[in-house]
Amino acid sequence: MLGEQQTLLSKHSRFPFLSAHRGAPKPDMTGCLARVSRYMAPTVYPEVPDGGWGWVVAAAFFFVEVFTYGIIKSFGIFLPDLMEQFGESNSRVSWIISICIFVMTFTAPLASATSSRFGHRPVVLCGGFLVSLGTITTAFTNSVNEMYITMGIVSGLGYCLTFLPTVTILSLYFSRRRSLVTAVASTGESFCMFAFAPAFTAMKEQVGWRYCLLAMGVLQAVIMVCGALLRPIVIKPKPTQDSDVSEISVAPLETTYALENELTRTSITSADSGLQSLSTSCPNLSSEPEMTEEKPPPTEEQVPLRQVEEQPSTPAPKPQLLDFSVLRDGGFICYAMFGLFATLGFFAPQLYIIPLSVSRGVAASRAACMLSIIAVAEVFGRLSVGWAMGLAPVRKLHVLLGCVVLLAVVLAVFPAADGFWALSVCCVLYGFLLGTVASTHIPMLAEDDVVGVERMPSAAGVYVFIQSFAGLAGPPLGGYLVDRTKNYGSAFYSCAVGMGLGALFLGFVLPAKRAACCKSQTGAPGNAREADVTHEDTPVDFMEVDLVPDSPAGVTA
């Protein structure tokens, strides 16, 4: 008997599920579900937290940057292999990234509308699935035309549904630290170029570009985990103490005045006193005196609810899924034109920097380091501009304008560089200035100099939509110029021209805002005088100022 008990004990120790099956306490699934639902529920703050769960959202945005823009900018390592595999030209292969960028930016209004309708989390989850699916299927394509669909359309749509909702909800979690946090979190794409570009290059040489794309698509599934961490934010200001006191004290005063009115009506008339009594100014207090005397005064807990129910209900304005009214703002139009032309210089240099280096006498193994140099410099650029824009005396739009002008100059000088070290210096300058522009041009929409944080979610969709046309034309334009001139430096000249035009329109943003403000203030004095005359001509009943009681339906004062 003792041996059988020891055998059973040893079985239970080796197989714990036998103990659970025989009546052992089961794990508390209710508590686990409660904790999960608590972390999935919206976060409620009395004001913009500048932290809190926003730090988790910032970490999620970092990894979203890694597997969206980081992968797009690193795709240039596959261009020579695709040209050799399918026998295509530079411009034909460049259309893969062009279509991807175009779809990503052209469908930005769709991302804004679906985020407003369904929330940021499900949209990013769907986008992460499409990104991973598009990259994995690209590994099994047999022509460049098929890549236009898999990498261009499917992954491009996923990039849009992933990036824009994430950067929008991150801007809602921060106010004072918005520029710095966004700049630090956006360094994800730079770390991707620094780490993944050499790693994928080495992997491609060992297993081929198809297996390399397959591994890249599996890693991009991390975006869905990041999407699950995007908790909605609700700003619910706390009621002031004065409003609470007024809500509680109105009903007892109403009852007191009603009783005093009954005494006053029996002894003093309005003609004798020369004053208008409460019974004449507020008939609802004296129309049924018996009911007033029998009705006990309401408790403090009942007063706010009763007052809310008796107030005339005004229908809440229906939120717009996408607000195109920003197109009537001259400052926003100038800013959108800046984004349109500046996009020409965002992607083409990363695609052609390695071929340019090889054509300038740099070894292929050392030319691959150019992307890493750009990535490291871009990290410092993002951090520096985040710190600079956090300084109070500096106007953020002026900082952005200076960076755009310098970036146009560097792009114009880039083709003149010859040799490894000269190209490395240009890559450092280009990466630093690109980081300052790329990390601030979308969050800048939340500033009052452009549209403001209230209109930022809708304006971001319209802004990125306008950018889409330059994203479609940029890389193919560079590839066409390269094919025509047989010189990779011509692609950088087209980027410099686009960045220069973008700087010109960016300089017109503040003058356009000032002109709009001056125009709106032109009729303000006349309107103010009319309001004053109307206020002076209207008699005021002093009893109505002290107390405005509720009037029953159908009774007028």
JSON list of C-alpha atoms in Angstrom, two decimals, residues 19-238:
[
{"chain": "A", "resi": 19, "resn": "SER", "atom": "CA", "xyz": [-3.37, 16.51, -10.14]},
{"chain": "A", "resi": 20, "resn": "ALA", "atom": "CA", "xyz": [-5.42, 19.16, -11.91]},
{"chain": "A", "resi": 21, "resn": "HIS", "atom": "CA", "xyz": [-7.62, 16.46, -13.37]},
{"chain": "A", "resi": 22, "resn": "ARG", "atom": "CA", "xyz": [-8.26, 14.99, -9.93]},
{"chain": "A", "resi": 23, "resn": "GLY", "atom": "CA", "xyz": [-9.66, 18.20, -8.43]},
{"chain": "A", "resi": 24, "resn": "ALA", "atom": "CA", "xyz": [-6.64, 20.40, -7.88]},
{"chain": "A", "resi": 25, "resn": "PRO", "atom": "CA", "xyz": [-7.41, 24.17, -8.07]},
{"chain": "A", "resi": 26, "resn": "LYS", "atom": "CA", "xyz": [-7.40, 25.42, -11.65]},
{"chain": "A", "resi": 27, "resn": "PRO", "atom": "CA", "xyz": [-5.74, 28.68, -12.65]},
{"chain": "A", "resi": 28, "resn": "ASP", "atom": "CA", "xyz": [-7.89, 31.80, -12.31]},
{"chain": "A", "resi": 29, "resn": "MET", "atom": "CA", "xyz": [-8.75, 32.66, -15.92]},
{"chain": "A", "resi": 30, "resn": "THR", "atom": "CA", "xyz": [-11.07, 35.48, -14.84]},
{"chain": "A", "resi": 31, "resn": "GLY", "atom": "CA", "xyz": [-8.21, 37.41, -13.30]},
{"chain": "A", "resi": 32, "resn": "CYS", "atom": "CA", "xyz": [-6.07, 36.95, -16.40]},
{"chain": "A", "resi": 33, "resn": "LEU", "atom": "CA", "xyz": [-8.85, 38.16, -18.66]},
{"chain": "A", "resi": 34, "resn": "ALA", "atom": "CA", "xyz": [-9.44, 41.15, -16.38]},
{"chain": "A", "resi": 35, "resn": "ARG", "atom": "CA", "xyz": [-5.79, 42.14, -16.53]},
{"chain": "A", "resi": 36, "resn": "VAL", "atom": "CA", "xyz": [-5.73, 41.76, -20.32]},
{"chain": "A", "resi": 37, "resn": "SER", "atom": "CA", "xyz": [-8.92, 43.82, -20.74]},
{"chain": "A", "resi": 38, "resn": "ARG", "atom": "CA", "xyz": [-7.51, 46.48, -18.40]},
{"chain": "A", "resi": 39, "resn": "TYR", "atom": "CA", "xyz": [-4.42, 46.86, -20.56]},
{"chain": "A", "resi": 40, "resn": "MET", "atom": "CA", "xyz": [-6.48, 46.85, -23.74]},
{"chain": "A", "resi": 41, "resn": "ALA", "atom": "CA", "xyz": [-8.95, 49.49, -22.52]},
{"chain": "A", "resi": 42, "resn": "PRO", "atom": "CA", "xyz": [-8.46, 53.19, -23.34]},
{"chain": "A", "resi": 43, "resn": "THR", "atom": "CA", "xyz": [-6.29, 55.28, -21.04]},
{"chain": "A", "resi": 44, "resn": "VAL", "atom": "CA", "xyz": [-8.11, 58.23, -19.45]},
{"chain": "A", "resi": 45, "resn": "TYR", "atom": "CA", "xyz": [-6.18, 61.34, -18.43]},
{"chain": "A", "resi": 46, "resn": "PRO", "atom": "CA", "xyz": [-7.38, 64.76, -17.20]},
{"chain": "A", "resi": 47, "resn": "GLU", "atom": "CA", "xyz": [-4.89, 66.39, -19.60]},
{"chain": "A", "resi": 48, "resn": "VAL", "atom": "CA", "xyz": [-2.23, 65.42, -22.13]},
{"chain": "A", "resi": 49, "resn": "PRO", "atom": "CA", "xyz": [0.01, 63.15, -20.01]},
{"chain": "A", "resi": 50, "resn": "ASP", "atom": "CA", "xyz": [3.39, 63.77, -21.70]},
{"chain": "A", "resi": 51, "resn": "GLY", "atom": "CA", "xyz": [4.24, 60.24, -20.59]},
{"chain": "A", "resi": 52, "resn": "GLY", "atom": "CA", "xyz": [2.28, 57.43, -18.98]},
{"chain": "A", "resi": 53, "resn": "TRP", "atom": "CA", "xyz": [1.29, 54.81, -21.52]},
{"chain": "A", "resi": 54, "resn": "GLY", "atom": "CA", "xyz": [2.72, 57.14, -24.14]},
{"chain": "A", "resi": 55, "resn": "TRP", "atom": "CA", "xyz": [6.18, 55.68, -23.48]},
{"chain": "A", "resi": 56, "resn": "VAL", "atom": "CA", "xyz": [4.89, 52.24, -24.53]},
{"chain": "A", "resi": 57, "resn": "VAL", "atom": "CA", "xyz": [3.39, 53.82, -27.67]},
{"chain": "A", "resi": 58, "resn": "ALA", "atom": "CA", "xyz": [6.74, 55.47, -28.38]},
{"chain": "A", "resi": 59, "resn": "ALA", "atom": "CA", "xyz": [8.51, 52.09, -28.13]},
{"chain": "A", "resi": 60, "resn": "ALA", "atom": "CA", "xyz": [5.91, 50.59, -30.48]},
{"chain": "A", "resi": 61, "resn": "PHE", "atom": "CA", "xyz": [6.48, 53.42, -32.95]},
{"chain": "A", "resi": 62, "resn": "PHE", "atom": "CA", "xyz": [10.23, 52.74, -32.83]},
{"chain": "A", "resi": 63, "resn": "PHE", "atom": "CA", "xyz": [9.74, 49.16, -34.04]},
{"chain": "A", "resi": 64, "resn": "VAL", "atom": "CA", "xyz": [7.11, 50.25, -36.57]},
{"chain": "A", "resi": 65, "resn": "GLU", "atom": "CA", "xyz": [9.74, 52.58, -38.03]},
{"chain": "A", "resi": 66, "resn": "VAL", "atom": "CA", "xyz": [12.22, 49.69, -38.12]},
{"chain": "A", "resi": 67, "resn": "PHE", "atom": "CA", "xyz": [9.97, 47.46, -40.22]},
{"chain": "A", "resi": 68, "resn": "THR", "atom": "CA", "xyz": [8.38, 50.11, -42.45]},
{"chain": "A", "resi": 69, "resn": "TYR", "atom": "CA", "xyz": [10.62, 52.97, -43.55]},
{"chain": "A", "resi": 70, "resn": "GLY", "atom": "CA", "xyz": [13.73, 51.06, -42.49]},
{"chain": "A", "resi": 71, "resn": "ILE", "atom": "CA", "xyz": [12.89, 48.18, -44.83]},
{"chain": "A", "resi": 72, "resn": "ILE", "atom": "CA", "xyz": [11.94, 50.55, -47.67]},
{"chain": "A", "resi": 73, "resn": "LYS", "atom": "CA", "xyz": [15.23, 52.43, -47.42]},
{"chain": "A", "resi": 74, "resn": "SER", "atom": "CA", "xyz": [17.20, 49.18, -47.24]},
{"chain": "A", "resi": 75, "resn": "PHE", "atom": "CA", "xyz": [15.53, 47.71, -50.33]},
{"chain": "A", "resi": 76, "resn": "GLY", "atom": "CA", "xyz": [18.25, 49.22, -52.51]},
{"chain": "A", "resi": 77, "resn": "ILE", "atom": "CA", "xyz": [20.53, 46.28, -51.68]},
{"chain": "A", "resi": 78, "resn": "PHE", "atom": "CA", "xyz": [18.31, 44.07, -53.89]},
{"chain": "A", "resi": 79, "resn": "LEU", "atom": "CA", "xyz": [18.33, 46.31, -56.98]},
{"chain": "A", "resi": 80, "resn": "PRO", "atom": "CA", "xyz": [21.47, 44.79, -58.65]},
{"chain": "A", "resi": 81, "resn": "ASP", "atom": "CA", "xyz": [20.19, 41.26, -58.05]},
{"chain": "A", "resi": 82, "resn": "LEU", "atom": "CA", "xyz": [16.76, 42.03, -59.48]},
{"chain": "A", "resi": 83, "resn": "MET", "atom": "CA", "xyz": [18.26, 43.70, -62.54]},
{"chain": "A", "resi": 84, "resn": "GLU", "atom": "CA", "xyz": [20.46, 40.67, -63.14]},
{"chain": "A", "resi": 85, "resn": "GLN", "atom": "CA", "xyz": [17.73, 38.12, -62.39]},
{"chain": "A", "resi": 86, "resn": "PHE", "atom": "CA", "xyz": [15.05, 39.59, -64.63]},
{"chain": "A", "resi": 87, "resn": "GLY", "atom": "CA", "xyz": [17.21, 41.53, -67.10]},
{"chain": "A", "resi": 88, "resn": "GLU", "atom": "CA", "xyz": [15.53, 44.89, -66.34]},
{"chain": "A", "resi": 89, "resn": "SER", "atom": "CA", "xyz": [16.77, 48.48, -66.34]},
{"chain": "A", "resi": 90, "resn": "ASN", "atom": "CA", "xyz": [17.25, 50.83, -63.38]},
{"chain": "A", "resi": 91, "resn": "SER", "atom": "CA", "xyz": [14.02, 52.69, -64.02]},
{"chain": "A", "resi": 92, "resn": "ARG", "atom": "CA", "xyz": [11.94, 49.49, -64.33]},
{"chain": "A", "resi": 93, "resn": "VAL", "atom": "CA", "xyz": [13.24, 48.06, -61.06]},
{"chain": "A", "resi": 94, "resn": "SER", "atom": "CA", "xyz": [12.91, 51.45, -59.32]},
{"chain": "A", "resi": 95, "resn": "TRP", "atom": "CA", "xyz": [9.19, 51.36, -60.01]},
{"chain": "A", "resi": 96, "resn": "ILE", "atom": "CA", "xyz": [8.84, 48.70, -57.29]},
{"chain": "A", "resi": 97, "resn": "ILE", "atom": "CA", "xyz": [9.71, 51.19, -54.57]},
{"chain": "A", "resi": 98, "resn": "SER", "atom": "CA", "xyz": [7.93, 54.01, -56.39]},
{"chain": "A", "resi": 99, "resn": "ILE", "atom": "CA", "xyz": [4.62, 52.14, -56.47]},
{"chain": "A", "resi": 100, "resn": "CYS", "atom": "CA", "xyz": [5.09, 51.12, -52.84]},
{"chain": "A", "resi": 101, "resn": "ILE", "atom": "CA", "xyz": [5.70, 54.72, -51.75]},
{"chain": "A", "resi": 102, "resn": "PHE", "atom": "CA", "xyz": [2.85, 55.99, -53.92]},
{"chain": "A", "resi": 103, "resn": "VAL", "atom": "CA", "xyz": [0.32, 53.52, -52.50]},
{"chain": "A", "resi": 104, "resn": "MET", "atom": "CA", "xyz": [1.58, 54.17, -48.96]},
{"chain": "A", "resi": 105, "resn": "THR", "atom": "CA", "xyz": [1.05, 57.92, -49.28]},
{"chain": "A", "resi": 106, "resn": "PHE", "atom": "CA", "xyz": [-1.90, 58.00, -51.70]},
{"chain": "A", "resi": 107, "resn": "THR", "atom": "CA", "xyz": [-4.04, 55.90, -49.35]},
{"chain": "A", "resi": 108, "resn": "ALA", "atom": "CA", "xyz": [-3.23, 58.09, -46.34]},
{"chain": "A", "resi": 109, "resn": "PRO", "atom": "CA", "xyz": [-6.81, 59.48, -46.24]},
{"chain": "A", "resi": 110, "resn": "LEU", "atom": "CA", "xyz": [-8.01, 55.88, -46.00]},
{"chain": "A", "resi": 111, "resn": "ALA", "atom": "CA", "xyz": [-5.76, 55.33, -42.98]},
{"chain": "A", "resi": 112, "resn": "SER", "atom": "CA", "xyz": [-7.04, 58.51, -41.31]},
{"chain": "A", "resi": 113, "resn": "ALA", "atom": "CA", "xyz": [-10.68, 57.65, -42.01]},
{"chain": "A", "resi": 114, "resn": "THR", "atom": "CA", "xyz": [-10.45, 54.05, -40.82]},
{"chain": "A", "resi": 115, "resn": "SER", "atom": "CA", "xyz": [-8.53, 55.10, -37.70]},
{"chain": "A", "resi": 116, "resn": "SER", "atom": "CA", "xyz": [-11.27, 57.61, -36.85]},
{"chain": "A", "resi": 117, "resn": "ARG", "atom": "CA", "xyz": [-13.96, 55.00, -37.48]},
{"chain": "A", "resi": 118, "resn": "PHE", "atom": "CA", "xyz": [-12.48, 51.81, -35.99]},
{"chain": "A", "resi": 119, "resn": "GLY", "atom": "CA", "xyz": [-9.57, 53.05, -33.85]},
{"chain": "A", "resi": 120, "resn": "HIS", "atom": "CA", "xyz": [-5.81, 53.01, -34.33]},
{"chain": "A", "resi": 121, "resn": "ARG", "atom": "CA", "xyz": [-5.19, 49.51, -32.95]},
{"chain": "A", "resi": 122, "resn": "PRO", "atom": "CA", "xyz": [-7.21, 47.38, -35.43]},
{"chain": "A", "resi": 123, "resn": "VAL", "atom": "CA", "xyz": [-5.97, 49.44, -38.36]},
{"chain": "A", "resi": 124, "resn": "VAL", "atom": "CA", "xyz": [-2.32, 48.88, -37.43]},
{"chain": "A", "resi": 125, "resn": "LEU", "atom": "CA", "xyz": [-2.97, 45.17, -36.86]},
{"chain": "A", "resi": 126, "resn": "CYS", "atom": "CA", "xyz": [-4.44, 44.88, -40.35]},
{"chain": "A", "resi": 127, "resn": "GLY", "atom": "CA", "xyz": [-1.57, 46.91, -41.81]},
{"chain": "A", "resi": 128, "resn": "GLY", "atom": "CA", "xyz": [1.06, 44.73, -40.17]},
{"chain": "A", "resi": 129, "resn": "PHE", "atom": "CA", "xyz": [-0.53, 41.63, -41.66]},
{"chain": "A", "resi": 130, "resn": "LEU", "atom": "CA", "xyz": [-0.54, 43.14, -45.16]},
{"chain": "A", "resi": 131, "resn": "VAL", "atom": "CA", "xyz": [3.10, 44.26, -44.85]},
{"chain": "A", "resi": 132, "resn": "SER", "atom": "CA", "xyz": [4.27, 40.79, -43.86]},
{"chain": "A", "resi": 133, "resn": "LEU", "atom": "CA", "xyz": [2.11, 39.09, -46.51]},
{"chain": "A", "resi": 134, "resn": "GLY", "atom": "CA", "xyz": [3.34, 41.36, -49.30]},
{"chain": "A", "resi": 135, "resn": "THR", "atom": "CA", "xyz": [7.03, 40.88, -48.50]},
{"chain": "A", "resi": 136, "resn": "ILE", "atom": "CA", "xyz": [6.73, 37.11, -48.16]},
{"chain": "A", "resi": 137, "resn": "THR", "atom": "CA", "xyz": [4.88, 36.73, -51.47]},
{"chain": "A", "resi": 138, "resn": "THR", "atom": "CA", "xyz": [7.49, 38.95, -53.16]},
{"chain": "A", "resi": 139, "resn": "ALA", "atom": "CA", "xyz": [10.05, 36.24, -52.47]},
{"chain": "A", "resi": 140, "resn": "PHE", "atom": "CA", "xyz": [8.11, 33.86, -54.75]},
{"chain": "A", "resi": 141, "resn": "THR", "atom": "CA", "xyz": [7.53, 36.22, -57.69]},
{"chain": "A", "resi": 142, "resn": "ASN", "atom": "CA", "xyz": [8.90, 35.49, -61.16]},
{"chain": "A", "resi": 143, "resn": "SER", "atom": "CA", "xyz": [8.86, 38.97, -62.73]},
{"chain": "A", "resi": 144, "resn": "VAL", "atom": "CA", "xyz": [9.11, 42.63, -61.89]},
{"chain": "A", "resi": 145, "resn": "ASN", "atom": "CA", "xyz": [5.44, 43.10, -62.84]},
{"chain": "A", "resi": 146, "resn": "GLU", "atom": "CA", "xyz": [4.42, 40.67, -60.10]},
{"chain": "A", "resi": 147, "resn": "MET", "atom": "CA", "xyz": [6.54, 42.61, -57.64]},
{"chain": "A", "resi": 148, "resn": "TYR", "atom": "CA", "xyz": [4.60, 45.74, -58.56]},
{"chain": "A", "resi": 149, "resn": "ILE", "atom": "CA", "xyz": [1.54, 44.02, -57.06]},
{"chain": "A", "resi": 150, "resn": "THR", "atom": "CA", "xyz": [3.03, 42.20, -54.06]},
{"chain": "A", "resi": 151, "resn": "MET", "atom": "CA", "xyz": [5.63, 44.70, -52.86]},
{"chain": "A", "resi": 152, "resn": "GLY", "atom": "CA", "xyz": [4.10, 47.79, -54.43]},
{"chain": "A", "resi": 153, "resn": "ILE", "atom": "CA", "xyz": [0.37, 47.51, -53.77]},
{"chain": "A", "resi": 154, "resn": "VAL", "atom": "CA", "xyz": [-0.04, 44.95, -50.96]},
{"chain": "A", "resi": 155, "resn": "SER", "atom": "CA", "xyz": [2.93, 46.01, -48.82]},
{"chain": "A", "resi": 156, "resn": "GLY", "atom": "CA", "xyz": [2.42, 49.68, -49.73]},
{"chain": "A", "resi": 157, "resn": "LEU", "atom": "CA", "xyz": [-1.14, 49.61, -48.40]},
{"chain": "A", "resi": 158, "resn": "GLY", "atom": "CA", "xyz": [0.10, 47.86, -45.27]},
{"chain": "A", "resi": 159, "resn": "TYR", "atom": "CA", "xyz": [2.78, 50.49, -44.73]},
{"chain": "A", "resi": 160, "resn": "CYS", "atom": "CA", "xyz": [0.14, 53.22, -44.90]},
{"chain": "A", "resi": 161, "resn": "LEU", "atom": "CA", "xyz": [-2.21, 51.51, -42.44]},
{"chain": "A", "resi": 162, "resn": "THR", "atom": "CA", "xyz": [0.73, 50.98, -40.09]},
{"chain": "A", "resi": 163, "resn": "PHE", "atom": "CA", "xyz": [2.84, 54.12, -40.02]},
{"chain": "A", "resi": 164, "resn": "LEU", "atom": "CA", "xyz": [0.34, 57.00, -40.11]},
{"chain": "A", "resi": 165, "resn": "PRO", "atom": "CA", "xyz": [-2.01, 55.82, -37.28]},
{"chain": "A", "resi": 166, "resn": "THR", "atom": "CA", "xyz": [1.00, 55.10, -35.05]},
{"chain": "A", "resi": 167, "resn": "VAL", "atom": "CA", "xyz": [2.61, 58.52, -35.45]},
{"chain": "A", "resi": 168, "resn": "THR", "atom": "CA", "xyz": [-0.81, 60.18, -35.02]},
{"chain": "A", "resi": 169, "resn": "ILE", "atom": "CA", "xyz": [-1.65, 58.50, -31.71]},
{"chain": "A", "resi": 170, "resn": "LEU", "atom": "CA", "xyz": [1.90, 59.18, -30.47]},
{"chain": "A", "resi": 171, "resn": "SER", "atom": "CA", "xyz": [1.35, 62.90, -31.08]},
{"chain": "A", "resi": 172, "resn": "LEU", "atom": "CA", "xyz": [-1.82, 62.74, -28.95]},
{"chain": "A", "resi": 173, "resn": "TYR", "atom": "CA", "xyz": [0.05, 61.31, -25.94]},
{"chain": "A", "resi": 174, "resn": "PHE", "atom": "CA", "xyz": [2.63, 64.12, -25.82]},
{"chain": "A", "resi": 175, "resn": "SER", "atom": "CA", "xyz": [2.52, 67.90, -25.94]},
{"chain": "A", "resi": 176, "resn": "ARG", "atom": "CA", "xyz": [5.60, 69.57, -24.44]},
{"chain": "A", "resi": 177, "resn": "ARG", "atom": "CA", "xyz": [7.89, 66.64, -25.24]},
{"chain": "A", "resi": 178, "resn": "ARG", "atom": "CA", "xyz": [6.29, 65.82, -28.59]},
{"chain": "A", "resi": 179, "resn": "SER", "atom": "CA", "xyz": [9.21, 66.86, -30.79]},
{"chain": "A", "resi": 180, "resn": "LEU", "atom": "CA", "xyz": [11.87, 65.11, -28.72]},
{"chain": "A", "resi": 181, "resn": "VAL", "atom": "CA", "xyz": [9.93, 61.86, -28.21]},
{"chain": "A", "resi": 182, "resn": "THR", "atom": "CA", "xyz": [8.93, 61.63, -31.86]},
{"chain": "A", "resi": 183, "resn": "ALA", "atom": "CA", "xyz": [12.50, 62.29, -32.97]},
{"chain": "A", "resi": 184, "resn": "VAL", "atom": "CA", "xyz": [13.91, 59.60, -30.66]},
{"chain": "A", "resi": 185, "resn": "ALA", "atom": "CA", "xyz": [11.25, 57.04, -31.60]},
{"chain": "A", "resi": 186, "resn": "SER", "atom": "CA", "xyz": [11.71, 57.70, -35.31]},
{"chain": "A", "resi": 187, "resn": "THR", "atom": "CA", "xyz": [15.35, 56.60, -35.12]},
{"chain": "A", "resi": 188, "resn": "GLY", "atom": "CA", "xyz": [14.07, 53.06, -35.67]},
{"chain": "A", "resi": 189, "resn": "GLU", "atom": "CA", "xyz": [14.51, 53.32, -39.44]},
{"chain": "A", "resi": 190, "resn": "SER", "atom": "CA", "xyz": [18.07, 54.54, -38.95]},
{"chain": "A", "resi": 191, "resn": "PHE", "atom": "CA", "xyz": [18.94, 51.59, -36.72]},
{"chain": "A", "resi": 192, "resn": "CYS", "atom": "CA", "xyz": [17.37, 49.31, -39.33]},
{"chain": "A", "resi": 193, "resn": "MET", "atom": "CA", "xyz": [19.61, 50.71, -42.05]},
{"chain": "A", "resi": 194, "resn": "PHE", "atom": "CA", "xyz": [22.64, 50.48, -39.78]},
{"chain": "A", "resi": 195, "resn": "ALA", "atom": "CA", "xyz": [22.05, 46.89, -38.63]},
{"chain": "A", "resi": 196, "resn": "PHE", "atom": "CA", "xyz": [19.84, 45.25, -41.24]},
{"chain": "A", "resi": 197, "resn": "ALA", "atom": "CA", "xyz": [21.44, 46.55, -44.44]},
{"chain": "A", "resi": 198, "resn": "PRO", "atom": "CA", "xyz": [24.83, 44.87, -43.80]},
{"chain": "A", "resi": 199, "resn": "ALA", "atom": "CA", "xyz": [23.16, 41.81, -42.28]},
{"chain": "A", "resi": 200, "resn": "PHE", "atom": "CA", "xyz": [20.77, 41.30, -45.19]},
{"chain": "A", "resi": 201, "resn": "THR", "atom": "CA", "xyz": [23.60, 41.95, -47.66]},
{"chain": "A", "resi": 202, "resn": "ALA", "atom": "CA", "xyz": [25.66, 39.16, -46.09]},
{"chain": "A", "resi": 203, "resn": "MET", "atom": "CA", "xyz": [22.62, 36.89, -45.91]},
{"chain": "A", "resi": 204, "resn": "LYS", "atom": "CA", "xyz": [21.78, 37.58, -49.54]},
{"chain": "A", "resi": 205, "resn": "GLU", "atom": "CA", "xyz": [25.24, 36.48, -50.63]},
{"chain": "A", "resi": 206, "resn": "GLN", "atom": "CA", "xyz": [24.88, 33.24, -48.68]},
{"chain": "A", "resi": 207, "resn": "VAL", "atom": "CA", "xyz": [21.29, 32.10, -49.37]},
{"chain": "A", "resi": 208, "resn": "GLY", "atom": "CA", "xyz": [20.11, 34.38, -52.18]},
{"chain": "A", "resi": 209, "resn": "TRP", "atom": "CA", "xyz": [17.74, 37.33, -52.35]},
{"chain": "A", "resi": 210, "resn": "ARG", "atom": "CA", "xyz": [14.57, 35.22, -52.22]},
{"chain": "A", "resi": 211, "resn": "TYR", "atom": "CA", "xyz": [15.27, 33.66, -48.82]},
{"chain": "A", "resi": 212, "resn": "CYS", "atom": "CA", "xyz": [16.44, 37.04, -47.61]},
{"chain": "A", "resi": 213, "resn": "LEU", "atom": "CA", "xyz": [13.06, 38.61, -48.51]},
{"chain": "A", "resi": 214, "resn": "LEU", "atom": "CA", "xyz": [11.30, 35.67, -46.86]},
{"chain": "A", "resi": 215, "resn": "ALA", "atom": "CA", "xyz": [13.13, 36.25, -43.57]},
{"chain": "A", "resi": 216, "resn": "MET", "atom": "CA", "xyz": [12.41, 39.97, -43.84]},
{"chain": "A", "resi": 217, "resn": "GLY", "atom": "CA", "xyz": [8.67, 39.33, -44.23]},
{"chain": "A", "resi": 218, "resn": "VAL", "atom": "CA", "xyz": [8.59, 37.06, -41.17]},
{"chain": "A", "resi": 219, "resn": "LEU", "atom": "CA", "xyz": [10.31, 39.71, -39.07]},
{"chain": "A", "resi": 220, "resn": "GLN", "atom": "CA", "xyz": [7.78, 42.32, -40.20]},
{"chain": "A", "resi": 221, "resn": "ALA", "atom": "CA", "xyz": [5.06, 40.38, -38.37]},
{"chain": "A", "resi": 222, "resn": "VAL", "atom": "CA", "xyz": [6.34, 42.17, -35.23]},
{"chain": "A", "resi": 223, "resn": "ILE", "atom": "CA", "xyz": [4.27, 45.15, -36.41]},
{"chain": "A", "resi": 224, "resn": "MET", "atom": "CA", "xyz": [1.10, 43.36, -35.30]},
{"chain": "A", "resi": 225, "resn": "VAL", "atom": "CA", "xyz": [2.49, 43.10, -31.77]},
{"chain": "A", "resi": 226, "resn": "CYS", "atom": "CA", "xyz": [3.22, 46.82, -31.83]},
{"chain": "A", "resi": 227, "resn": "GLY", "atom": "CA", "xyz": [-0.32, 47.52, -33.01]},
{"chain": "A", "resi": 228, "resn": "ALA", "atom": "CA", "xyz": [-1.77, 45.64, -30.05]},
{"chain": "A", "resi": 229, "resn": "LEU", "atom": "CA", "xyz": [0.04, 48.06, -27.70]},
{"chain": "A", "resi": 230, "resn": "LEU", "atom": "CA", "xyz": [-1.63, 51.20, -29.12]},
{"chain": "A", "resi": 231, "resn": "ARG", "atom": "CA", "xyz": [-4.15, 51.92, -26.38]},
{"chain": "A", "resi": 232, "resn": "PRO", "atom": "CA", "xyz": [-6.60, 54.71, -27.23]},
{"chain": "A", "resi": 233, "resn": "ILE", "atom": "CA", "xyz": [-6.27, 57.90, -25.20]},
{"chain": "A", "resi": 234, "resn": "VAL", "atom": "CA", "xyz": [-9.19, 59.84, -23.73]},
{"chain": "A", "resi": 235, "resn": "ILE", "atom": "CA", "xyz": [-8.70, 63.34, -22.31]},
{"chain": "A", "resi": 236, "resn": "LYS", "atom": "CA", "xyz": [-11.42, 63.93, -19.68]},
{"chain": "A", "resi": 237, "resn": "PRO", "atom": "CA", "xyz": [-10.83, 67.15, -17.70]},
{"chain": "A", "resi": 238, "resn": "LYS", "atom": "CA", "xyz": [-11.80, 67.13, -14.05]}
]
